[in-house]
Amino acid sequence: MDLYLIKLSCSDDCDCTGRGPSRMEKIIATALAESSINCHMEVLCGSRAFIAAAEAERLRNNRIIFAADLDESGVNIEAVRVLKYLNTHYEALCGSAGGVIVDGAGELFTKDLGRRIVFSANMAGCVFPGKPLVEATGSLTNFAVSAKLWDESLEGAYTESCRLLIEKVTSFNESDYGGEVQQANQSGTDSSKPKVLAIHAGNRETSNSFSLWRKAAEYLKGRADIEEISIRNGQVLDCRGCRYEDCLHFGENAGCFYGGVMVEKVYPAILRSDVLVLICPNYNDSVSANIMAFINRLTALFRTSDFSRKRIYAIVVSGYSGGDIVAQQIIGAINMNKNFILPSHFAMLETANDPGTALKLPGIEERTKAFAYRIISYQIQD
């Protein structure tokens, strides 16, 4: 296993002669020096080096850190070239695990680029552990809480965050991804089946996204223990924004101020699940209000529970377009924020408008079957 550091610091056609290292390059160099990684590392500078390595299939079955600088415009041409390649090469990073570091000159755009890199790399086969993004805004004030917790300067917290990410990515292996379940499945023990929790808020009779889930669930029968929970019709009130101490208090008892179906059914189901599947129609280029309330209400449980071994999948159906935007929203909320693993090709993205049309799309049977099989198979390798 090798570690590839993809540095996207400047344009291929710019003259870097005499240019000193950027803040990001200095921070990463310090983080690497302080880390405990034990693998060969290779630095690839720019999109041309990245594409050449990808074409030679060197970026499969390895570990990858994408590192990108942003000026105040929020645009990195080299990163755009990498995204262009990934968006048309869906197997380029198969078997690899990755992380992302984005350093911005201003206070905006860092998380946006981070989510786009994770989405495109994931659709090209890359797995991401929970919280795979380190972002540094121009002022570094986004590290204020970490700096206080670690008794570090803002720059020290930035360095420590990079070190932890690099070590997390390089140590990420099959057992973190569900290897124990796979091994037990091969022994034929029913208790080892992955526990899959599907959350939906649609009409069972008319929802295109739910119809695709039911089709996928047919392929999971006998291979997974499936639980479905509907949160339709206002069953889940949105987060009221309790004080941290209050949220922590309720979370320690697997509860929440509002109680209801979240505490009675959803929290226990989350805790016993291995896999979470969000069934998400595209509402105004966003998940629905009920799904958003579900995500927000997970905070209380997240504060006191470890989600780092759980995986997130999604079925997103758009009436017109925008499935990628919804998928990135889920990445930001569940993978980057709530610490769920993002398996390769985590999202099934389809376009269907009238009820029932999703099941009539060309090739839908094969895509649904492949989605279901991804839930019960593990591709990450050392």
Tab-separated table of C-alpha atoms in Angstrom:
chain	number	residue	atom	x	y	z
A	1	MET	CA	0.000	0.000	0.000
A	2	ASP	CA	1.314	3.465	-0.979
A	3	LEU	CA	0.264	6.968	0.007
A	4	TYR	CA	-0.174	9.479	-2.807
A	5	LEU	CA	-0.215	13.165	-1.907
A	6	ILE	CA	-1.932	15.034	-4.750
A	7	LYS	CA	-0.790	18.659	-4.539
A	8	LEU	CA	-3.017	21.013	-6.509
A	9	SER	CA	-1.288	24.245	-5.672
A	10	CYS	CA	-0.894	26.091	-8.933
A	11	SER	CA	-1.647	25.917	-12.633
A	12	ASP	CA	0.376	23.578	-14.831
A	13	ASP	CA	1.405	26.450	-17.064
A	14	CYS	CA	2.514	28.839	-14.333
A	15	ASP	CA	6.167	29.400	-13.489
A	16	CYS	CA	6.797	28.010	-10.018
A	17	THR	CA	10.554	28.646	-10.178
A	18	GLY	CA	11.604	30.437	-7.037
A	19	ARG	CA	8.147	30.248	-5.505
A	20	GLY	CA	8.367	29.436	-1.828
A	21	PRO	CA	6.140	26.794	-0.231
A	22	SER	CA	2.575	27.842	0.496
A	23	ARG	CA	1.058	27.793	3.975
A	24	MET	CA	-0.633	24.509	3.149
A	25	GLU	CA	2.619	22.936	1.938
A	26	LYS	CA	4.433	23.979	5.124
A	27	ILE	CA	1.628	22.644	7.332
A	28	ILE	CA	1.481	19.304	5.501
A	29	ALA	CA	5.265	18.931	5.659
A	30	THR	CA	5.173	19.433	9.440
A	31	ALA	CA	2.192	17.093	9.812
A	32	LEU	CA	3.984	14.383	7.841
A	33	ALA	CA	7.143	14.804	9.910
A	34	GLU	CA	5.119	14.423	13.119
A	35	SER	CA	2.981	11.531	11.897
A	36	SER	CA	3.477	7.842	12.548
A	37	ILE	CA	2.716	6.595	9.042
A	38	ASN	CA	4.649	3.575	7.885
A	39	CYS	CA	4.234	3.371	4.131
A	40	HIS	CA	5.855	4.616	0.960
A	41	MET	CA	4.682	8.113	-0.004
A	42	GLU	CA	4.803	9.751	-3.406
A	43	VAL	CA	3.952	13.376	-4.148
A	44	LEU	CA	2.124	14.140	-7.403
A	45	CYS	CA	2.143	17.827	-8.304
A	46	GLY	CA	-0.651	19.035	-10.517
A	47	SER	CA	-3.354	17.489	-12.656
A	48	ARG	CA	-1.014	16.113	-15.318
A	49	ALA	CA	0.874	13.996	-12.792
A	50	PHE	CA	-2.405	12.882	-11.245
A	51	ILE	CA	-3.914	11.845	-14.588
A	52	ALA	CA	-0.740	10.030	-15.640
A	53	ALA	CA	-0.777	8.026	-12.396
A	54	ALA	CA	-4.480	7.294	-12.773
A	55	GLU	CA	-4.048	6.155	-16.369
A	56	ALA	CA	-1.310	3.777	-15.201
A	57	GLU	CA	-3.757	2.476	-12.542
A	58	ARG	CA	-1.330	3.430	-9.777
A	59	LEU	CA	-4.076	5.172	-7.807
A	60	ARG	CA	-6.084	1.993	-7.273
A	61	ASN	CA	-5.881	0.023	-4.011
A	62	ASN	CA	-3.829	2.725	-2.315
A	63	ARG	CA	-4.287	5.759	-0.060
A	64	ILE	CA	-4.754	9.264	-1.426
A	65	ILE	CA	-4.656	12.735	0.101
A	66	PHE	CA	-5.910	15.539	-2.140
A	67	ALA	CA	-4.420	18.893	-1.106
A	68	ALA	CA	-5.625	22.070	-2.814
A	69	ASP	CA	-4.920	25.764	-2.342
A	70	LEU	CA	-7.568	28.381	-3.084
A	71	ASP	CA	-7.106	32.061	-3.726
A	72	GLU	CA	-9.869	34.501	-2.813
A	73	SER	CA	-11.744	33.694	-6.031
A	74	GLY	CA	-12.364	30.183	-4.719
A	75	VAL	CA	-11.199	28.631	-7.993
A	76	ASN	CA	-8.340	26.183	-8.438
A	77	ILE	CA	-7.905	25.335	-12.109
A	78	GLU	CA	-5.810	22.256	-11.348
A	79	ALA	CA	-8.517	20.919	-9.043
A	80	VAL	CA	-11.094	21.505	-11.783
A	81	ARG	CA	-8.966	19.453	-14.197
A	82	VAL	CA	-8.794	16.623	-11.657
A	83	LEU	CA	-12.570	16.776	-11.179
A	84	LYS	CA	-13.046	16.688	-14.949
A	85	TYR	CA	-11.017	13.488	-15.134
A	86	LEU	CA	-12.719	11.824	-12.174
A	87	ASN	CA	-16.189	12.675	-13.473
A	88	THR	CA	-15.549	10.633	-16.606
A	89	HIS	CA	-13.482	7.744	-15.180
A	90	TYR	CA	-15.681	5.877	-12.741
A	91	GLU	CA	-13.154	3.159	-11.810
A	92	ALA	CA	-10.007	5.291	-11.568
A	93	LEU	CA	-9.695	5.098	-7.765
A	94	CYS	CA	-11.255	1.702	-7.030
A	95	GLY	CA	-10.022	0.082	-3.828
A	96	SER	CA	-8.458	3.282	-2.498
A	97	ALA	CA	-9.259	5.347	0.583
A	98	GLY	CA	-8.869	9.088	0.638
A	99	GLY	CA	-8.858	12.370	2.486
A	100	VAL	CA	-8.911	16.026	1.450
A	101	ILE	CA	-7.098	19.162	2.641
A	102	VAL	CA	-8.227	22.553	1.321
A	103	ASP	CA	-6.486	25.801	2.257
A	104	GLY	CA	-8.213	29.058	1.338
A	105	ALA	CA	-7.015	32.640	1.119
A	106	GLY	CA	-10.451	33.874	2.196
A	107	GLU	CA	-13.276	32.692	4.428
A	108	LEU	CA	-15.386	31.069	1.705
A	109	PHE	CA	-15.299	28.180	-0.803
A	110	THR	CA	-13.098	25.696	1.125
A	111	LYS	CA	-15.872	23.318	2.113
A	112	ASP	CA	-17.502	23.621	-1.301
A	113	LEU	CA	-14.352	22.407	-3.058
A	114	GLY	CA	-13.841	19.720	-0.413
A	115	ARG	CA	-17.304	18.274	-0.956
A	116	ARG	CA	-16.913	18.307	-4.734
A	117	ILE	CA	-13.588	16.487	-4.559
A	118	VAL	CA	-15.025	13.849	-2.216
A	119	PHE	CA	-18.123	13.387	-4.395
A	120	SER	CA	-16.185	12.997	-7.652
A	121	ALA	CA	-13.507	10.761	-6.128
A	122	ASN	CA	-16.190	8.620	-4.487
A	123	MET	CA	-18.006	8.185	-7.796
A	124	ALA	CA	-14.628	7.088	-9.208
A	125	GLY	CA	-14.396	4.342	-6.587
A	126	CYS	CA	-12.659	5.985	-3.622
A	127	VAL	CA	-13.785	5.261	-0.058
A	128	PHE	CA	-13.641	8.010	2.556
A	129	PRO	CA	-13.522	7.448	6.308
A	130	GLY	CA	-15.662	9.690	8.479
A	131	LYS	CA	-14.586	13.326	8.694
A	132	PRO	CA	-12.227	13.151	5.681
A	133	LEU	CA	-11.875	16.921	5.170
A	134	VAL	CA	-9.466	19.388	6.767
A	135	GLU	CA	-10.302	22.894	5.636
A	136	ALA	CA	-8.387	26.028	6.527
A	137	THR	CA	-9.971	29.409	5.941
A	138	GLY	CA	-7.752	32.435	5.455
A	139	SER	CA	-7.953	33.532	9.085
A	140	LEU	CA	-7.838	29.959	10.477
A	141	THR	CA	-10.652	30.925	12.862
A	142	ASN	CA	-12.470	27.726	11.904
A	143	PHE	CA	-9.853	25.991	14.106
A	144	ALA	CA	-10.715	28.074	17.175
A	145	VAL	CA	-12.620	25.300	18.987
A	146	SER	CA	-9.995	22.641	18.214
A	147	ALA	CA	-7.201	24.975	19.271
A	148	LYS	CA	-8.899	25.534	22.622
A	149	LEU	CA	-9.510	21.811	23.176
A	150	TRP	CA	-5.927	20.871	22.267
A	151	ASP	CA	-4.310	23.915	23.911
A	152	GLU	CA	-2.752	24.832	20.585
A	153	SER	CA	-2.411	27.895	18.407
A	154	LEU	CA	-4.692	28.112	15.384
A	155	GLU	CA	-1.817	27.018	13.153
A	156	GLY	CA	-0.970	24.229	15.586
A	157	ALA	CA	-4.567	22.974	15.438
A	158	TYR	CA	-4.407	23.064	11.624
A	159	THR	CA	-1.209	20.998	11.690
A	160	GLU	CA	-2.618	18.510	14.182
A	161	SER	CA	-5.811	18.113	12.125
A	162	CYS	CA	-3.726	17.304	9.037
A	163	ARG	CA	-1.604	14.814	10.971
A	164	LEU	CA	-4.687	13.025	12.303
A	165	LEU	CA	-6.257	12.908	8.839
A	166	ILE	CA	-3.125	11.502	7.211
A	167	GLU	CA	-2.838	8.811	9.883
A	168	LYS	CA	-6.541	8.005	9.626
A	169	VAL	CA	-6.383	7.549	5.849
A	170	THR	CA	-3.191	5.469	5.875
A	171	SER	CA	-4.453	3.183	8.651
A	172	PHE	CA	-7.917	2.739	7.145
A	173	ASN	CA	-8.342	-0.932	6.268
A	174	GLU	CA	-10.877	-3.638	5.582
A	175	SER	CA	-11.756	-4.228	9.233
A	176	ASP	CA	-12.771	-0.575	9.574
A	177	TYR	CA	-14.955	-0.989	6.503
A	178	GLY	CA	-16.868	-4.005	7.711
A	179	GLY	CA	-14.345	-6.803	7.278
A	180	GLU	CA	-15.618	-8.627	10.357
A	181	VAL	CA	-19.101	-8.825	8.858
A	182	GLN	CA	-17.716	-10.075	5.541
A	183	GLN	CA	-15.601	-12.705	7.253
A	184	ALA	CA	-18.547	-13.879	9.345
A	185	ASN	CA	-20.828	-13.927	6.307
A	186	GLN	CA	-18.424	-16.298	4.590
A	187	SER	CA	-18.692	-18.626	7.586
A	188	GLY	CA	-22.461	-18.780	7.078
A	189	THR	CA	-23.595	-17.375	10.434
A	190	ASP	CA	-26.901	-15.520	10.123
A	191	SER	CA	-26.095	-13.223	13.050
A	192	SER	CA	-23.274	-11.745	10.992
A	193	LYS	CA	-25.521	-10.276	8.282
A	194	PRO	CA	-25.073	-6.514	7.969
A	195	LYS	CA	-27.895	-4.620	9.665
A	196	VAL	CA	-29.319	-2.157	7.181
A	197	LEU	CA	-31.515	0.741	8.298
A	198	ALA	CA	-33.483	2.521	5.553
A	199	ILE	CA	-34.934	5.949	6.389
A	200	HIS	CA	-37.600	7.398	4.106
A	201	ALA	CA	-40.292	10.057	4.172
A	202	GLY	CA	-42.106	9.424	0.916
A	203	ASN	CA	-45.387	7.929	-0.162
A	204	ARG	CA	-44.888	4.188	-0.598
A	205	GLU	CA	-47.315	4.075	-3.519
A	206	THR	CA	-46.067	7.016	-5.592
A	207	SER	CA	-42.458	7.700	-4.586
A	208	ASN	CA	-39.935	6.873	-7.309
A	209	SER	CA	-37.063	6.843	-4.816
A	210	PHE	CA	-38.898	4.438	-2.505
A	211	SER	CA	-39.742	2.132	-5.417
A	212	LEU	CA	-36.035	1.895	-6.251
A	213	TRP	CA	-35.256	1.078	-2.636
A	214	ARG	CA	-37.845	-1.722	-2.605
A	215	LYS	CA	-36.280	-3.129	-5.758
A	216	ALA	CA	-32.819	-2.958	-4.158
A	217	ALA	CA	-34.170	-4.554	-0.976
A	218	GLU	CA	-35.242	-7.593	-3.001
A	219	TYR	CA	-31.585	-8.295	-3.768
A	220	LEU	CA	-30.679	-7.874	-0.095
A	221	LYS	CA	-33.136	-10.489	1.147
A	222	GLY	CA	-31.300	-13.287	2.908
A	223	ARG	CA	-28.060	-11.308	2.742
A	224	ALA	CA	-28.865	-8.491	5.187
A	225	ASP	CA	-31.164	-7.743	8.092
A	226	ILE	CA	-33.304	-4.844	6.892
A	227	GLU	CA	-35.244	-2.343	8.980
A	228	GLU	CA	-37.310	0.442	7.426
A	229	ILE	CA	-38.534	3.518	9.290
A	230	SER	CA	-40.869	6.110	7.812
A	231	ILE	CA	-40.653	9.673	9.112
A	232	ARG	CA	-43.540	11.122	7.091
A	233	ASN	CA	-46.234	13.576	8.140
A	234	GLY	CA	-44.354	15.640	10.678
A	235	GLN	CA	-43.299	12.722	12.878
A	236	VAL	CA	-39.856	14.275	13.309
A	237	LEU	CA	-39.681	17.806	14.679
A	238	ASP	CA	-36.571	19.708	13.650
A	239	CYS	CA	-33.733	20.459	16.042
A	240	ARG	CA	-34.495	23.367	18.415
A	241	GLY	CA	-30.830	24.216	18.918
A	242	CYS	CA	-30.402	23.268	22.565
A	243	ARG	CA	-27.327	24.409	24.447
A	244	TYR	CA	-24.378	22.064	23.995
A	245	GLU	CA	-24.628	20.914	27.605
A	246	ASP	CA	-28.335	20.111	27.273
A	247	CYS	CA	-27.819	18.231	23.998
A	248	LEU	CA	-24.966	16.275	25.563
A	249	HIS	CA	-27.094	15.406	28.581
A	250	PHE	CA	-29.919	14.000	26.458
A	251	GLY	CA	-27.458	12.242	24.129
A	252	GLU	CA	-25.799	10.434	27.046
A	253	ASN	CA	-29.142	8.739	27.599
A	254	ALA	CA	-29.717	8.124	23.858
A	255	GLY	CA	-32.403	10.767	24.002
A	256	CYS	CA	-33.313	14.231	22.770
A	257	PHE	CA	-35.367	17.135	24.140
A	258	TYR	CA	-38.188	16.526	21.668
A	259	GLY	CA	-38.409	12.755	22.137
A	260	GLY	CA	-40.925	11.170	19.774
A	261	VAL	CA	-40.158	8.699	16.991
A	262	MET	CA	-36.505	9.763	16.846
A	263	VAL	CA	-35.875	8.652	20.413
A	264	GLU	CA	-38.332	5.744	20.469
A	265	LYS	CA	-37.442	4.130	17.135
A	266	VAL	CA	-34.736	5.887	15.137
A	267	TYR	CA	-31.980	6.238	17.746
A	268	PRO	CA	-32.077	2.561	18.792
A	269	ALA	CA	-32.152	1.516	15.127
A	270	ILE	CA	-29.152	3.723	14.317
A	271	LEU	CA	-27.155	2.271	17.203
A	272	ARG	CA	-27.728	-1.336	16.131
A	273	SER	CA	-27.242	-0.720	12.402
A	274	ASP	CA	-24.122	-1.223	10.289
A	275	VAL	CA	-25.486	0.592	7.262
A	276	LEU	CA	-27.738	3.634	6.888
A	277	VAL	CA	-29.593	4.094	3.604
A	278	LEU	CA	-31.228	7.481	3.052
A	279	ILE	CA	-34.034	7.434	0.494
A	280	CYS	CA	-34.069	10.984	-0.797
A	281	PRO	CA	-36.273	12.515	-3.454
A	282	ASN	CA	-34.765	15.783	-4.653
A	283	TYR	CA	-36.819	18.640	-3.178
A	284	ASN	CA	-35.660	22.012	-4.528
A	285	ASP	CA	-32.110	20.692	-4.884
A	286	SER	CA	-32.095	19.491	-1.299
A	287	VAL	CA	-33.157	16.552	0.818
A	288	SER	CA	-36.736	16.811	2.050
A	289	ALA	CA	-37.626	18.713	5.230
A	290	ASN	CA	-38.234	15.440	7.089
A	291	ILE	CA	-34.866	13.985	6.098
A	292	MET	CA	-33.165	17.253	7.060
A	293	ALA	CA	-34.883	17.172	10.434
A	294	PHE	CA	-33.678	13.586	10.866
A	295	ILE	CA	-30.092	14.658	10.103
A	296	ASN	CA	-30.260	17.599	12.490
A	297	ARG	CA	-31.732	15.488	15.273
A	298	LEU	CA	-28.874	12.961	14.940
A	299	THR	CA	-26.630	15.500	16.652
A	300	ALA	CA	-27.680	14.522	20.180
A	301	LEU	CA	-26.867	10.852	19.556
A	302	PHE	CA	-23.684	11.695	17.645
A	303	ARG	CA	-22.278	13.615	20.603
A	304	THR	CA	-22.151	10.445	22.699
A	305	SER	CA	-21.939	7.631	20.113
A	306	ASP	CA	-19.266	6.461	17.691
A	307	PHE	CA	-20.533	6.340	14.103
A	308	SER	CA	-17.088	5.816	12.560
A	309	ARG	CA	-17.724	2.140	11.684
A	310	LYS	CA	-21.139	2.745	10.108
A	311	ARG	CA	-21.616	3.285	6.368
A	312	ILE	CA	-23.916	5.667	4.533
A	313	TYR	CA	-25.640	4.984	1.197
A	314	ALA	CA	-28.279	7.023	-0.594
A	315	ILE	CA	-30.888	6.728	-3.316
A	316	VAL	CA	-31.549	10.143	-4.849
A	317	VAL	CA	-34.212	10.654	-7.515
A	318	SER	CA	-34.594	14.049	-9.183
A	319	GLY	CA	-37.569	15.113	-11.232
A	320	TYR	CA	-35.392	17.249	-13.479
A	321	SER	CA	-31.727	17.478	-12.387
A	322	GLY	CA	-29.525	18.211	-9.388
A	323	GLY	CA	-28.953	14.766	-7.894
A	324	ASP	CA	-25.264	15.571	-7.481
A	325	ILE	CA	-26.140	18.564	-5.290
A	326	VAL	CA	-28.260	16.405	-2.987
A	327	ALA	CA	-25.541	13.736	-2.844
A	328	GLN	CA	-22.994	16.376	-1.824
A	329	GLN	CA	-25.389	17.601	0.851
A	330	ILE	CA	-25.519	14.086	2.283
A	331	ILE	CA	-21.727	13.824	2.113
A	332	GLY	CA	-21.365	17.061	4.057
A	333	ALA	CA	-23.952	16.169	6.688
A	334	ILE	CA	-23.416	12.443	7.260
A	335	ASN	CA	-19.830	11.684	6.186
A	336	MET	CA	-18.033	14.938	6.957
A	337	ASN	CA	-20.109	15.947	9.965
A	338	LYS	CA	-21.553	12.787	11.529
A	339	ASN	CA	-18.464	10.622	10.858
A	340	PHE	CA	-20.085	7.817	8.804
A	341	ILE	CA	-17.862	5.972	6.307
A	342	LEU	CA	-18.557	6.903	2.691
A	343	PRO	CA	-18.253	3.658	0.672
A	344	SER	CA	-17.296	3.778	-2.987
A	345	HIS	CA	-20.130	4.787	-5.336
A	346	PHE	CA	-22.293	5.470	-2.274
A	347	ALA	CA	-25.185	7.092	-4.130
A	348	MET	CA	-27.618	5.821	-6.720
A	349	LEU	CA	-28.585	8.932	-8.702
A	350	GLU	CA	-31.532	8.774	-11.085
A	351	THR	CA	-33.866	11.160	-12.896
A	352	ALA	CA	-37.581	10.307	-13.005
A	353	ASN	CA	-40.653	12.507	-12.769
A	354	ASP	CA	-44.044	10.823	-12.981
A	355	PRO	CA	-44.811	8.097	-10.404
A	356	GLY	CA	-43.563	4.700	-11.520
A	357	THR	CA	-41.198	5.961	-14.200
A	358	ALA	CA	-38.038	5.207	-12.196
A	359	LEU	CA	-38.588	1.469	-12.588
A	360	LYS	CA	-38.892	1.912	-16.364
A	361	LEU	CA	-35.572	3.690	-16.901
A	362	PRO	CA	-33.189	1.940	-19.329
A	363	GLY	CA	-30.748	-0.278	-17.430
A	364	ILE	CA	-32.385	0.402	-14.052
A	365	GLU	CA	-32.521	-3.277	-13.099
A	366	GLU	CA	-28.748	-3.652	-13.452
A	367	ARG	CA	-27.996	-0.392	-11.630
A	368	THR	CA	-30.319	-1.257	-8.755
A	369	LYS	CA	-28.799	-4.706	-8.414
A	370	ALA	CA	-25.285	-3.236	-8.424
A	371	PHE	CA	-26.294	-0.717	-5.755
A	372	ALA	CA	-27.675	-3.468	-3.520
A	373	TYR	CA	-24.585	-5.611	-3.965
A	374	ARG	CA	-22.339	-2.691	-3.007
A	375	ILE	CA	-24.103	-2.629	0.350
A	376	ILE	CA	-23.119	-6.222	1.095
A	377	SER	CA	-19.654	-6.282	-0.468
A	378	TYR	CA	-16.393	-4.755	0.688
A	379	GLN	CA	-13.824	-3.594	-1.819
A	380	ILE	CA	-11.262	-1.760	0.272
A	381	GLN	CA	-7.878	-3.463	0.221
A	382	ASP	CA	-4.522	-3.088	1.935
